[in-house]
mmCIF file of C-alpha atoms and ligand atoms in Angstrom:
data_model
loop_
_atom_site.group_PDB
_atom_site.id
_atom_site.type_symbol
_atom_site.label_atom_id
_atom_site.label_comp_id
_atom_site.label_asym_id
_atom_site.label_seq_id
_atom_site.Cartn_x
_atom_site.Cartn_y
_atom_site.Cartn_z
ATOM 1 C CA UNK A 1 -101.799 213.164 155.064
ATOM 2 C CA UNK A 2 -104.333 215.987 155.936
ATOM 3 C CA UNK A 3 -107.940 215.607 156.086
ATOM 4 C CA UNK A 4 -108.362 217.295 152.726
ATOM 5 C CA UNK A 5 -106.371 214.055 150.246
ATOM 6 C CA UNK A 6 -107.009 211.100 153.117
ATOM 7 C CA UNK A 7 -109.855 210.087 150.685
ATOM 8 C CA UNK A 8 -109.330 206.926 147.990
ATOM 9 C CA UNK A 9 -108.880 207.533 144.440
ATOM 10 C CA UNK A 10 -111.834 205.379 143.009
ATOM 11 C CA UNK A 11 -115.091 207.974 144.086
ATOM 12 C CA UNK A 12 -113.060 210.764 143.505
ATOM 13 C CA UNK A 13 -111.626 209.905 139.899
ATOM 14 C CA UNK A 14 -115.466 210.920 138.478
ATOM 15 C CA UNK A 15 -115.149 213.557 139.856
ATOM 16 C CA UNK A 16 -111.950 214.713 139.100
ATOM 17 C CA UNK A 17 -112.917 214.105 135.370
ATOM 18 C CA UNK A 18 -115.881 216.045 135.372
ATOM 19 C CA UNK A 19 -115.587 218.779 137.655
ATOM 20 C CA UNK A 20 -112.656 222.149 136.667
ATOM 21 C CA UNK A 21 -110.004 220.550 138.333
ATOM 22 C CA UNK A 22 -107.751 223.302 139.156
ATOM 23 C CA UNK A 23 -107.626 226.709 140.769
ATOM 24 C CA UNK A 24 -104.401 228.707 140.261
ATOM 25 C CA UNK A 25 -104.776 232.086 141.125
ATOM 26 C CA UNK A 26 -101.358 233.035 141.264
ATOM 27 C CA UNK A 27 -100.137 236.888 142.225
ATOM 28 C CA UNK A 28 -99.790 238.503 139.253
ATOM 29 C CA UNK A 29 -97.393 241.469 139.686
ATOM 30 C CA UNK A 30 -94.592 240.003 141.658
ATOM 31 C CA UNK A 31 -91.884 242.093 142.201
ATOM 32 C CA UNK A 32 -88.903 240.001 141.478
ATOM 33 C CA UNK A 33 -87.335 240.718 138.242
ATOM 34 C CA UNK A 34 -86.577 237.130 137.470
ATOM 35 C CA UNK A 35 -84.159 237.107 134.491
ATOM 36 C CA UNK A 36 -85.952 235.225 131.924
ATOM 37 C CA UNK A 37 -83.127 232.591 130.202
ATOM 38 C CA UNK A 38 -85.602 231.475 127.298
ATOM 39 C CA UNK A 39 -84.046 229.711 124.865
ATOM 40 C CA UNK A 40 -86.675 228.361 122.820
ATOM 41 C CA UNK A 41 -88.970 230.708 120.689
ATOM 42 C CA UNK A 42 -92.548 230.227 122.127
ATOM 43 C CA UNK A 43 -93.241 227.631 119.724
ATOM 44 C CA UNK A 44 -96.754 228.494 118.738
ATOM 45 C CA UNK A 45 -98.453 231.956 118.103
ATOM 46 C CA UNK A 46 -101.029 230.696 120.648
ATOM 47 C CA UNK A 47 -101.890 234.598 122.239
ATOM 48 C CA UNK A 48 -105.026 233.906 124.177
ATOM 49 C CA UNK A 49 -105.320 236.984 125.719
ATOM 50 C CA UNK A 50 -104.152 240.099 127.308
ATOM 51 C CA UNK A 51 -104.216 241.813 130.236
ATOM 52 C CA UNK A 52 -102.531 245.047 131.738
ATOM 53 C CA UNK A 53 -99.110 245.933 130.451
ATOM 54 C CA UNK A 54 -99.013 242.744 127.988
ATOM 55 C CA UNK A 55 -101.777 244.521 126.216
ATOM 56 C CA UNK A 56 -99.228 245.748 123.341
ATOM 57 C CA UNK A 57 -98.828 241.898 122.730
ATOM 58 C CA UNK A 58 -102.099 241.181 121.460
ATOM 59 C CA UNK A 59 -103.489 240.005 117.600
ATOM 60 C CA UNK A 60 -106.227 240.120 116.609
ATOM 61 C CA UNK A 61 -108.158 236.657 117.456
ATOM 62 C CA UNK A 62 -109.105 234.303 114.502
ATOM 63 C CA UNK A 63 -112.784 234.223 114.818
ATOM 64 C CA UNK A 64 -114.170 237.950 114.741
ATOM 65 C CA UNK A 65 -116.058 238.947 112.032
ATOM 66 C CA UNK A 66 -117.240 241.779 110.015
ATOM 67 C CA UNK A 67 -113.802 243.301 110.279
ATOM 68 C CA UNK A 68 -114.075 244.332 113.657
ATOM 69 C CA UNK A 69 -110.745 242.904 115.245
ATOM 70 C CA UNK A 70 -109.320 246.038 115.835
ATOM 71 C CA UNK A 71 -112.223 247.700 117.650
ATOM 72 C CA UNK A 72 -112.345 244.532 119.978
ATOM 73 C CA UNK A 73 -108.604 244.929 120.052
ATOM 74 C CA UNK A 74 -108.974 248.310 120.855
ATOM 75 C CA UNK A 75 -111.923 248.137 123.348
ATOM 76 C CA UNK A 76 -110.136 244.768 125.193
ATOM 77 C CA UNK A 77 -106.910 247.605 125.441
ATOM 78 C CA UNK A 78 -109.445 250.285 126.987
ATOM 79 C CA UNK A 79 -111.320 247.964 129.617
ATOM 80 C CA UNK A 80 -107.632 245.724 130.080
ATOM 81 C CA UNK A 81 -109.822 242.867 129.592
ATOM 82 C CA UNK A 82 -108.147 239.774 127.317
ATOM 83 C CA UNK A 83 -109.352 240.061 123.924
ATOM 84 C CA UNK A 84 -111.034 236.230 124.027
ATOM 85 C CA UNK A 85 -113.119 237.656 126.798
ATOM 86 C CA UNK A 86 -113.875 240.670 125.077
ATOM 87 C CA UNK A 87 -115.383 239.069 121.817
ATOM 88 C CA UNK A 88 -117.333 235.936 123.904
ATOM 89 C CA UNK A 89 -119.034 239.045 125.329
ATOM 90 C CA UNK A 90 -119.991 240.704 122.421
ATOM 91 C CA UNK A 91 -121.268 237.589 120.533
ATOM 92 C CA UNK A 92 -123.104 236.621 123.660
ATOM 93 C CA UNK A 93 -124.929 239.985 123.731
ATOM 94 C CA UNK A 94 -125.836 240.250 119.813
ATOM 95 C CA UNK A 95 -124.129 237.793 118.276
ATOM 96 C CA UNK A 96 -122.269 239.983 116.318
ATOM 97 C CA UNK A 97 -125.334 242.186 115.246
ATOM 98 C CA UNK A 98 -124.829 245.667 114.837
ATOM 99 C CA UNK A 99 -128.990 246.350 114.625
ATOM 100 C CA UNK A 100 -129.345 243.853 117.156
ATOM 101 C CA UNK A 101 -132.878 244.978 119.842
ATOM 102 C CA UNK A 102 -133.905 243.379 122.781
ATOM 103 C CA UNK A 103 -138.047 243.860 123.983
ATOM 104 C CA UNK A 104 -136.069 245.053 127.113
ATOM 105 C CA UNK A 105 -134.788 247.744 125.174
ATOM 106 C CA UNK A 106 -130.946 246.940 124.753
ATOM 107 C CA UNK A 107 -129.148 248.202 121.682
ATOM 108 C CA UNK A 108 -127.066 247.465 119.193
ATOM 109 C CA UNK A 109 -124.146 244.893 118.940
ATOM 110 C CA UNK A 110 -123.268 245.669 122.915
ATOM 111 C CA UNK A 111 -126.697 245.644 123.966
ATOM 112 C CA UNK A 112 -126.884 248.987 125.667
ATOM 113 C CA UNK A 113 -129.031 250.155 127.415
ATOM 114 C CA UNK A 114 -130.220 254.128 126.876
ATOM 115 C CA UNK A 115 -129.300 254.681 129.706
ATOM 116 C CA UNK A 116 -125.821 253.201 130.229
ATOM 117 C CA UNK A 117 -124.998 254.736 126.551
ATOM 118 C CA UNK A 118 -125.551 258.077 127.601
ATOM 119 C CA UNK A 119 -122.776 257.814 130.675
ATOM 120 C CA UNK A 120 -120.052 255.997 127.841
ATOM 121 C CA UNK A 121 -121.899 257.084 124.431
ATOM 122 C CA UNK A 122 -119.891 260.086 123.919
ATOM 123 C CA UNK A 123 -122.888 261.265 121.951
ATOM 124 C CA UNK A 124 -122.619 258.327 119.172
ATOM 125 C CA UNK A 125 -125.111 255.695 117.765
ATOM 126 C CA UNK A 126 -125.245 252.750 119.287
ATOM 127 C CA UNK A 127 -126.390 251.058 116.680
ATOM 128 C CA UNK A 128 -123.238 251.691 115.081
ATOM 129 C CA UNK A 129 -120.276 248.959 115.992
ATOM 130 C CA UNK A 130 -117.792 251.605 115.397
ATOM 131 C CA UNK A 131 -119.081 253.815 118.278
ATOM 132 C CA UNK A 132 -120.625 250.966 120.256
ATOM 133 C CA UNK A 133 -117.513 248.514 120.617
ATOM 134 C CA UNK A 134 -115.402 251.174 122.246
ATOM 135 C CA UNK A 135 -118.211 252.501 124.499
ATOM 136 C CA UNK A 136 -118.290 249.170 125.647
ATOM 137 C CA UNK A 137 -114.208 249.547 126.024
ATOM 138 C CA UNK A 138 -114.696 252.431 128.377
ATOM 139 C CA UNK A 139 -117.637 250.542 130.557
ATOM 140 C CA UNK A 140 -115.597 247.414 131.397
ATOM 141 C CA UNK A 141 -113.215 249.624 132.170
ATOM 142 C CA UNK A 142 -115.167 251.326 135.025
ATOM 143 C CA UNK A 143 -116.543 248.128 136.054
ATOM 144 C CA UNK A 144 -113.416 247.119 136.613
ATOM 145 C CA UNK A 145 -111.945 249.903 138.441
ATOM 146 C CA UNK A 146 -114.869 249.347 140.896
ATOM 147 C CA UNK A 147 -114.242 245.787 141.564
ATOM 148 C CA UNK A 148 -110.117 246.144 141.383
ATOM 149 C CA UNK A 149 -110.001 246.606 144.851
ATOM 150 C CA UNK A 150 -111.656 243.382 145.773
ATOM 151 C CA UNK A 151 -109.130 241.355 143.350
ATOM 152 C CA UNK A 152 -106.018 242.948 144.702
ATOM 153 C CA UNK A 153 -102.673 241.407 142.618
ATOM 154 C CA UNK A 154 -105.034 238.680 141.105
ATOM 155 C CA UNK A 155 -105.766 239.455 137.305
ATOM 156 C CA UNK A 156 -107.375 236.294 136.971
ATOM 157 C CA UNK A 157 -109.533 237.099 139.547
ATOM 158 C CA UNK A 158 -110.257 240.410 138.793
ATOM 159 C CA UNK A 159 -111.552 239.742 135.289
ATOM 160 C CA UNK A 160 -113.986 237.406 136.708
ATOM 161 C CA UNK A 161 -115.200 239.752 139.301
ATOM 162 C CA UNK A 162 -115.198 242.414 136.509
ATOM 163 C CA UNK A 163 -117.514 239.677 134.532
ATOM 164 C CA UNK A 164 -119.731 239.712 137.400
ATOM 165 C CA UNK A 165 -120.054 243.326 137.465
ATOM 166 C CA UNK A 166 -121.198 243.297 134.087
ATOM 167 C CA UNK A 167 -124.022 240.670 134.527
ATOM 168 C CA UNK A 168 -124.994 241.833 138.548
ATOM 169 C CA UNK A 169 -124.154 245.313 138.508
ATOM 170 C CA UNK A 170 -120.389 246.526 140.763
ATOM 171 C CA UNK A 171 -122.469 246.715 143.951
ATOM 172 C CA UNK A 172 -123.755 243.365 144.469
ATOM 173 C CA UNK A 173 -120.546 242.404 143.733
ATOM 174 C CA UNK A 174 -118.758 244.599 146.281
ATOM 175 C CA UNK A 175 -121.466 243.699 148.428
ATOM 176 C CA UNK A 176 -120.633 240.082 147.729
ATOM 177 C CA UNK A 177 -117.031 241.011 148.409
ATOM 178 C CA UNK A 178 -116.605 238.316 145.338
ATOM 179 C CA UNK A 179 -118.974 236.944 142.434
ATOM 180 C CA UNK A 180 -122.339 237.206 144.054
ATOM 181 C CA UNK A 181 -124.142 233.849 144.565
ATOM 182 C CA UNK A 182 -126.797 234.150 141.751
ATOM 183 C CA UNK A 183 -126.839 231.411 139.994
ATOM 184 C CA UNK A 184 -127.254 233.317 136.574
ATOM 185 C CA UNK A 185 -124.386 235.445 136.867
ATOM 186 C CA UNK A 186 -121.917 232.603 138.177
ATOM 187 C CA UNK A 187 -122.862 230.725 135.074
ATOM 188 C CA UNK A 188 -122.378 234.097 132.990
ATOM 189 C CA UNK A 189 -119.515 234.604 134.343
ATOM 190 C CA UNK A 190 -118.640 230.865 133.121
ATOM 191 C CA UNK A 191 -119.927 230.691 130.184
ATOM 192 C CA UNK A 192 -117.711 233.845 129.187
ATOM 193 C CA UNK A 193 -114.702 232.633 130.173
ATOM 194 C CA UNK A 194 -115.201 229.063 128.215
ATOM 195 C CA UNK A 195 -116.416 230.542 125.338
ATOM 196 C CA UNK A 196 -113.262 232.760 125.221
ATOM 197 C CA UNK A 197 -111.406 230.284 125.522
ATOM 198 C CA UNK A 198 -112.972 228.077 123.402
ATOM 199 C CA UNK A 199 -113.940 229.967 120.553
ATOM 200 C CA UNK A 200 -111.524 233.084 120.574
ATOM 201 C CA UNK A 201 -108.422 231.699 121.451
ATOM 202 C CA UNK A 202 -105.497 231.576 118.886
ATOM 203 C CA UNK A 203 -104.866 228.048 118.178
ATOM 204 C CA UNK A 204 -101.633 226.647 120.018
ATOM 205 C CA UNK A 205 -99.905 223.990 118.387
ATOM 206 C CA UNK A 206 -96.284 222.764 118.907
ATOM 207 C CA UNK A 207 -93.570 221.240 117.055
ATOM 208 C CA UNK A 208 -92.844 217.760 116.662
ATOM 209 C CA UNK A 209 -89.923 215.862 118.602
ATOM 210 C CA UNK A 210 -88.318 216.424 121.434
ATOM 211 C CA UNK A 211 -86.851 220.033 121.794
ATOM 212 C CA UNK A 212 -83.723 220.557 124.327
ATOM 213 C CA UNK A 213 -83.879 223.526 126.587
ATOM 214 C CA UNK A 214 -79.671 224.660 126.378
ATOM 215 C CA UNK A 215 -79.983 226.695 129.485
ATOM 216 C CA UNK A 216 -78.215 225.565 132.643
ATOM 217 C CA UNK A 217 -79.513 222.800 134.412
ATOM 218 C CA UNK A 218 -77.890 223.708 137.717
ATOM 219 C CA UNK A 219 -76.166 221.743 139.908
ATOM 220 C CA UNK A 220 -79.245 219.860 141.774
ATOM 221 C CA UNK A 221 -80.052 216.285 141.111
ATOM 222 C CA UNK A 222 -83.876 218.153 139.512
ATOM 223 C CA UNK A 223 -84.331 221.358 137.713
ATOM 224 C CA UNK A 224 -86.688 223.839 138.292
ATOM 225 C CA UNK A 225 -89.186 222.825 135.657
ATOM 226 C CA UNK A 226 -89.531 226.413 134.784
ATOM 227 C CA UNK A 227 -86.219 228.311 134.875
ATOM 228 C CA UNK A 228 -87.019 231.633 134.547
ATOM 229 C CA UNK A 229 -90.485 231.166 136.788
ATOM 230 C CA UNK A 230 -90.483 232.830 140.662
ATOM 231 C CA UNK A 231 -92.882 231.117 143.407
ATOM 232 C CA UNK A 232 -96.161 232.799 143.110
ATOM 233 C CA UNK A 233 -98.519 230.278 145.467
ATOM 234 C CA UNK A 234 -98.161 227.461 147.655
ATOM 235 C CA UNK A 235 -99.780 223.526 148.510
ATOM 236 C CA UNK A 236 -102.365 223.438 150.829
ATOM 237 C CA UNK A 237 -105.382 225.000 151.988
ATOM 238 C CA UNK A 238 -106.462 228.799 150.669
ATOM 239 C CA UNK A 239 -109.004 231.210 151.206
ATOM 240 C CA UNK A 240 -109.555 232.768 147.046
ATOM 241 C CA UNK A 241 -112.944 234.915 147.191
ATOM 242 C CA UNK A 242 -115.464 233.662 144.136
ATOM 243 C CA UNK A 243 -113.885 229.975 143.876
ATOM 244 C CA UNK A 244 -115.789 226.868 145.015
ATOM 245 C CA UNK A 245 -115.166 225.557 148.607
ATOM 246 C CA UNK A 246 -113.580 222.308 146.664
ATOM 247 C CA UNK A 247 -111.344 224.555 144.962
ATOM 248 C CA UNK A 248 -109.839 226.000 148.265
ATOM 249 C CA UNK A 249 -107.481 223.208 148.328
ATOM 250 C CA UNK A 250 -104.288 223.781 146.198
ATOM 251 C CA UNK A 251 -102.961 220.637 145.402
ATOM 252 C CA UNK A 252 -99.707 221.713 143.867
ATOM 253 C CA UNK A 253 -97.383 224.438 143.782
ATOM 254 C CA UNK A 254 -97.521 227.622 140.819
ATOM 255 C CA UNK A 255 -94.674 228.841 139.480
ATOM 256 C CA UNK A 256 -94.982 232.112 136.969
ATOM 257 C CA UNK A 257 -92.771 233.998 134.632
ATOM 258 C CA UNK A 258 -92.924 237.984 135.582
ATOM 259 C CA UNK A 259 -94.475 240.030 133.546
ATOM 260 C CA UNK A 260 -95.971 237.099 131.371
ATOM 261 C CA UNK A 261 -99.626 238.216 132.184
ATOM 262 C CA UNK A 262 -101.947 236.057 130.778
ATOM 263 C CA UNK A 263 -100.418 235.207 127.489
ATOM 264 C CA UNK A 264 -97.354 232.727 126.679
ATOM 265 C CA UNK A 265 -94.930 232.200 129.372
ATOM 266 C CA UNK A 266 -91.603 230.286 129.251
ATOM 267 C CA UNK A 267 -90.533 226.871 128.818
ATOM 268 C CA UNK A 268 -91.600 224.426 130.391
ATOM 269 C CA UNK A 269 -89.263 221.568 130.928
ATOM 270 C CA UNK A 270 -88.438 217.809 132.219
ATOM 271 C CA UNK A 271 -87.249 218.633 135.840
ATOM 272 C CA UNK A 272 -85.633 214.988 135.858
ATOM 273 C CA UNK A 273 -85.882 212.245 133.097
ATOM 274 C CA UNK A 274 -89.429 211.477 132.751
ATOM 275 C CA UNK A 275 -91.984 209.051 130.935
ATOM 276 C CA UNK A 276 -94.799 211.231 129.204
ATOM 277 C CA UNK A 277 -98.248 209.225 130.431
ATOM 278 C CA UNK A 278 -101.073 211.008 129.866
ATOM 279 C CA UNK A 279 -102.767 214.355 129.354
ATOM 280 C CA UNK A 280 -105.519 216.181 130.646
ATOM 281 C CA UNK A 281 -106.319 218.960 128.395
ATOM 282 C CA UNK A 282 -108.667 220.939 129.357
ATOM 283 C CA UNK A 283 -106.139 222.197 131.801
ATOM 284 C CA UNK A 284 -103.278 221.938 129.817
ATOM 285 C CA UNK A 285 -101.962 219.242 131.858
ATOM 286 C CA UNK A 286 -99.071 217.018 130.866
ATOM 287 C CA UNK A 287 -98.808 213.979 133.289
ATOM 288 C CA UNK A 288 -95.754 212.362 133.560
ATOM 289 C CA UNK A 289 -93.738 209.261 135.721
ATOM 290 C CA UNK A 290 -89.988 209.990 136.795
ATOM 291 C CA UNK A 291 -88.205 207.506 134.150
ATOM 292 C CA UNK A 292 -85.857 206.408 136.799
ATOM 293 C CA UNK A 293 -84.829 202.720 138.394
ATOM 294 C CA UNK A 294 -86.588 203.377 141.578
ATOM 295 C CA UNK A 295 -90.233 203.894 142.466
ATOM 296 C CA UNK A 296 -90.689 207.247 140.893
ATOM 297 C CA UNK A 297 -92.497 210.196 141.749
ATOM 298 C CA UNK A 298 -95.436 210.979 139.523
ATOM 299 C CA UNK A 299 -95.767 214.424 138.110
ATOM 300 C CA UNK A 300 -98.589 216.945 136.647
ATOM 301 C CA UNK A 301 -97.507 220.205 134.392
ATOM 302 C CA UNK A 302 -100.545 222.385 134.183
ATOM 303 C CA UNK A 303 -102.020 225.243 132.174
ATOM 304 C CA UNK A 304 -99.869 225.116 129.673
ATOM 305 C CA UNK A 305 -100.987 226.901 126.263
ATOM 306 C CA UNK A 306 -98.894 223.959 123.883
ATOM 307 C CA UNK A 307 -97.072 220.679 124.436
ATOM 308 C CA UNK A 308 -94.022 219.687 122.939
ATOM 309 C CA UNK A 309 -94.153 215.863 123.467
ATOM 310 C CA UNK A 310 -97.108 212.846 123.280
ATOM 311 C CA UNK A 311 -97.815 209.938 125.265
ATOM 312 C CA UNK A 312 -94.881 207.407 125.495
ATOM 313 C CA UNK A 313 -92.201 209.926 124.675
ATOM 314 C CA UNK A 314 -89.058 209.648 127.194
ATOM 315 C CA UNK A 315 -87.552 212.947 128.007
ATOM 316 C CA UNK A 316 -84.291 213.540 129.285
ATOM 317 C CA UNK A 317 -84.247 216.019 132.214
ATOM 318 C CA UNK A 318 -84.315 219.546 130.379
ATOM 319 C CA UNK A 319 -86.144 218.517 127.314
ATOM 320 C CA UNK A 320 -89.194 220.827 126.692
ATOM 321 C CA UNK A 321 -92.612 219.867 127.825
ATOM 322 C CA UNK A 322 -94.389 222.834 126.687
ATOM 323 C CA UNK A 323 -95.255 226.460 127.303
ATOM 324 C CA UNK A 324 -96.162 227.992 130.000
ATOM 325 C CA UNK A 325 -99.726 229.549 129.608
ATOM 326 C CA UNK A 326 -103.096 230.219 131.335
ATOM 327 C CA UNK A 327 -105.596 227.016 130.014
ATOM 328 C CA UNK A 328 -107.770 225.865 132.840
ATOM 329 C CA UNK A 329 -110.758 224.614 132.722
ATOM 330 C CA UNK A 330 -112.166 227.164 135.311
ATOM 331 C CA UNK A 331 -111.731 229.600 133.098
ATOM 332 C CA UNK A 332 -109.159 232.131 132.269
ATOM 333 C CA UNK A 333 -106.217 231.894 134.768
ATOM 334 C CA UNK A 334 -103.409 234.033 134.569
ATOM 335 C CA UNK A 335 -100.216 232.560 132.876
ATOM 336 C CA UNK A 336 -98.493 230.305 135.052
ATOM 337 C CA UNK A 337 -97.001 226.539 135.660
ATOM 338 C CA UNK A 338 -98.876 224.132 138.037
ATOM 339 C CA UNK A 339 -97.051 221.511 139.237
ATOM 340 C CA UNK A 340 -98.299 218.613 141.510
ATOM 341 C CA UNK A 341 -96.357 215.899 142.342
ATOM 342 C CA UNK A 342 -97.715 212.284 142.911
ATOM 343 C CA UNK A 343 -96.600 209.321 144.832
ATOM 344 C CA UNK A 344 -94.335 207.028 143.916
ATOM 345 C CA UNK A 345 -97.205 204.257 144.238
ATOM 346 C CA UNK A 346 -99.864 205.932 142.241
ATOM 347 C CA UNK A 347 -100.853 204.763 138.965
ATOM 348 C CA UNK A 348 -99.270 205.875 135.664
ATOM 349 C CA UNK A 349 -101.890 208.787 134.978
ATOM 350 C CA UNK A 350 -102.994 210.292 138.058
ATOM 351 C CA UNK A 351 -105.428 213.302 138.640
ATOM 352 C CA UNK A 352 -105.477 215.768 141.098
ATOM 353 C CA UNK A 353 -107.804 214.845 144.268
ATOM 354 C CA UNK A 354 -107.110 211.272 144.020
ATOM 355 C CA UNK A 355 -105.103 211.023 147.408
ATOM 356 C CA UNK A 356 -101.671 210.745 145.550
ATOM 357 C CA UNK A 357 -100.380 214.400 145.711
ATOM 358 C CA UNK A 358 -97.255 215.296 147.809
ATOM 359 C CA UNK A 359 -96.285 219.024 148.567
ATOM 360 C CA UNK A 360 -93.970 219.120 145.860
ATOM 361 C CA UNK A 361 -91.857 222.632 147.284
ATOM 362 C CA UNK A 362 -90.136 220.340 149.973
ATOM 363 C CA UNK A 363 -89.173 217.639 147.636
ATOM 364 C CA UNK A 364 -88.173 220.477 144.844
ATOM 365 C CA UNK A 365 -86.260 221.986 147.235
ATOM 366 C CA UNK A 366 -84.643 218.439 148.407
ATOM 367 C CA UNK A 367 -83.591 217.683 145.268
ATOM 368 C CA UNK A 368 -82.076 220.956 144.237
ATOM 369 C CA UNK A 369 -84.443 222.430 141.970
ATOM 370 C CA UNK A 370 -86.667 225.121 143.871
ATOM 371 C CA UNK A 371 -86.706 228.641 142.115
ATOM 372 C CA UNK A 372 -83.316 230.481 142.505
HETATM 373 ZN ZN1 ZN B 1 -101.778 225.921 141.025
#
């Protein structure tokens, strides 16, 4: 065991409950064309967000008022910013208030200032939503071409650093090489990214009962819990600009759909029989126990935008856990499955950091059910 899991589960379970618990940062952009053998319809509307090419896929979000979902629509499309994000920001700046002044001077429902609406005014009011919302479009979107370099392949990344631009200005965080270490713009950039999720996310239900994936199971004794996923980031230790030192050690093994950007992914399903036992969602997670006659390896399914299954249920290797998706308590993430794997020993419901996980890619592989 390496220095980083060595320590015992009791300290580290508070902390594990109170603390974000994962960081996936998973290359967006991978080349492989995987071929994507969905069978399932994504079984909620649950679009949290957008961000590059899955732009075209976005609705408007529940929650934004005054009739302005297709500016924010429209102005998350301009700055390639997910449309939660897009709205948390403008109801953090005015709360929705088109007359909205600061003493500082700031105007309108953006919160302008004079001079940052004459570079992206295009000579209209700011006072007036419909000229101010897609100002603000073309702004994030030069904010973000500053910091894209920094963020490489990572959208998840680079809407944080483009969050960070926003509160600390593009050269303290290029200077930063990451989100700068102010404390007010690390908790902007948090309190964005919950409230987007929180507040202006689609709501993701799933059906009832147990839902059998038809797709091939292949011939190894597992199956890759997501079948139409390709390997986007490994176990172990990691060096991901703007995340916590704790953070730096990734504790299971992401798997991500191409192309699924940061809204629903694919299905999700039972890699072996398993024994639902617990959830954890503010990540999305679905824990689970191998429902086998031996000691049985534990199992987390993270991030994912719906469940298809509750505490108790007993799936049958293929059954459908969920959807892939991007929930995290960290904030935005962009879509992809998390998978740890525990210890046959450890208890029924098992967190991350407790000393129980296992690199699952060897024991995927082993049992036949690695990516193909
Ligand atoms: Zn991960």
């Amino acid at each position: 065991m390496d220095e980083q899991h060595k320590s015992g589960p009791a300290p580290l379970l508070a902390l594990a409950l109170l603390v974000p618990i994962f960081a996936c940062m998973p290359l967006m952009g991978v080349g492989a064309v995987a071929v994507l053998t969905q069978i399932e319809e994504n079984p909620a509307a649950c679009v949290v967000s957008a961000v590059g090419e899955t732009a075209g896929d976005v609705t408007s979000t529940p929650a934004i008022p005054n009739g302005w979902g297709d500016l924010v629509d429209a102005a998350a499309k301009t700055a390639g910013l997910p449309v939660s994000v897009v709205a948390a920001q403008l109801k953090q700046e005015s709360g929705w208030n088109e007359g909205a002044r600061s003493p500082a001077g700031a105007q309108g429902v953006v919160q302008f200032m004079p001079g940052t609406w004459a570079l992206y005014g295009e000579g209209g009011d700011p006072f007036s939503a419909e000229d101010a919302i897609p100002a603000y479009g073309r702004y994030m979107a030069a904010l973000k071409e500053q910091v894209q370099p920094l963020a490489g392949d990572d959208a998840d990344l680079l809407v944080r650093l483009t969050l960070a631009a926003y509160n600390a200005g593009p050269g303290a965080v290029q200077a930063a090489k990451g989100i700068p270490a102010f404390t007010e713009t690390q908790q902007y950039v948090e309190k964005i990214l919950s409230s987007g999720q929180g507040e202006f996310s689609a709501d993701c239900t799933a059906p009832a009962g147990t839902i059998a994936w038809d797709g091939d199971l292949g011939d190894g004794e597992w199956t890759n819990p997501l079948p139409g996923g390709v390997f986007t980031s490994g176990y172990g230790h990691r060096n991901v600009p703007g995340l916590p030192a704790w953070a730096q050690d990734h504790v299971g093994v992401d798997l991500s759909t191409p192309g699924a950007g940061s809204g629903n992914g694919g299905p999700i399903i039972a890699p072996t029989d398993l024994r639902i036992t617990g959830f954890n969602d503010k990540d999305g997670c679905v824990i689970a126990k191998e429902d086998g006659d031996d000691p049985d390896f534990g199992f987390a399914f993270c991030h994912l935008n719906a469940y298809s299954v509750a505490v108790g249920d007993r799936l049958k290797r293929g059954d459908v856990v969920g959807t892939e998706g991007n929930k995290a308590g960290l904030g935005l993430v962009a879509t992809h499955l998390h998978v740890e794997v525990y210890k046959p020993e450890a208890p029924e419901v098992v967190y991350p950091y407790q000393g129980w996980n296992l690199d699952p890619e060897p024991i995927l592989k082993e049992k036949g059910a690695w990516v193909r």
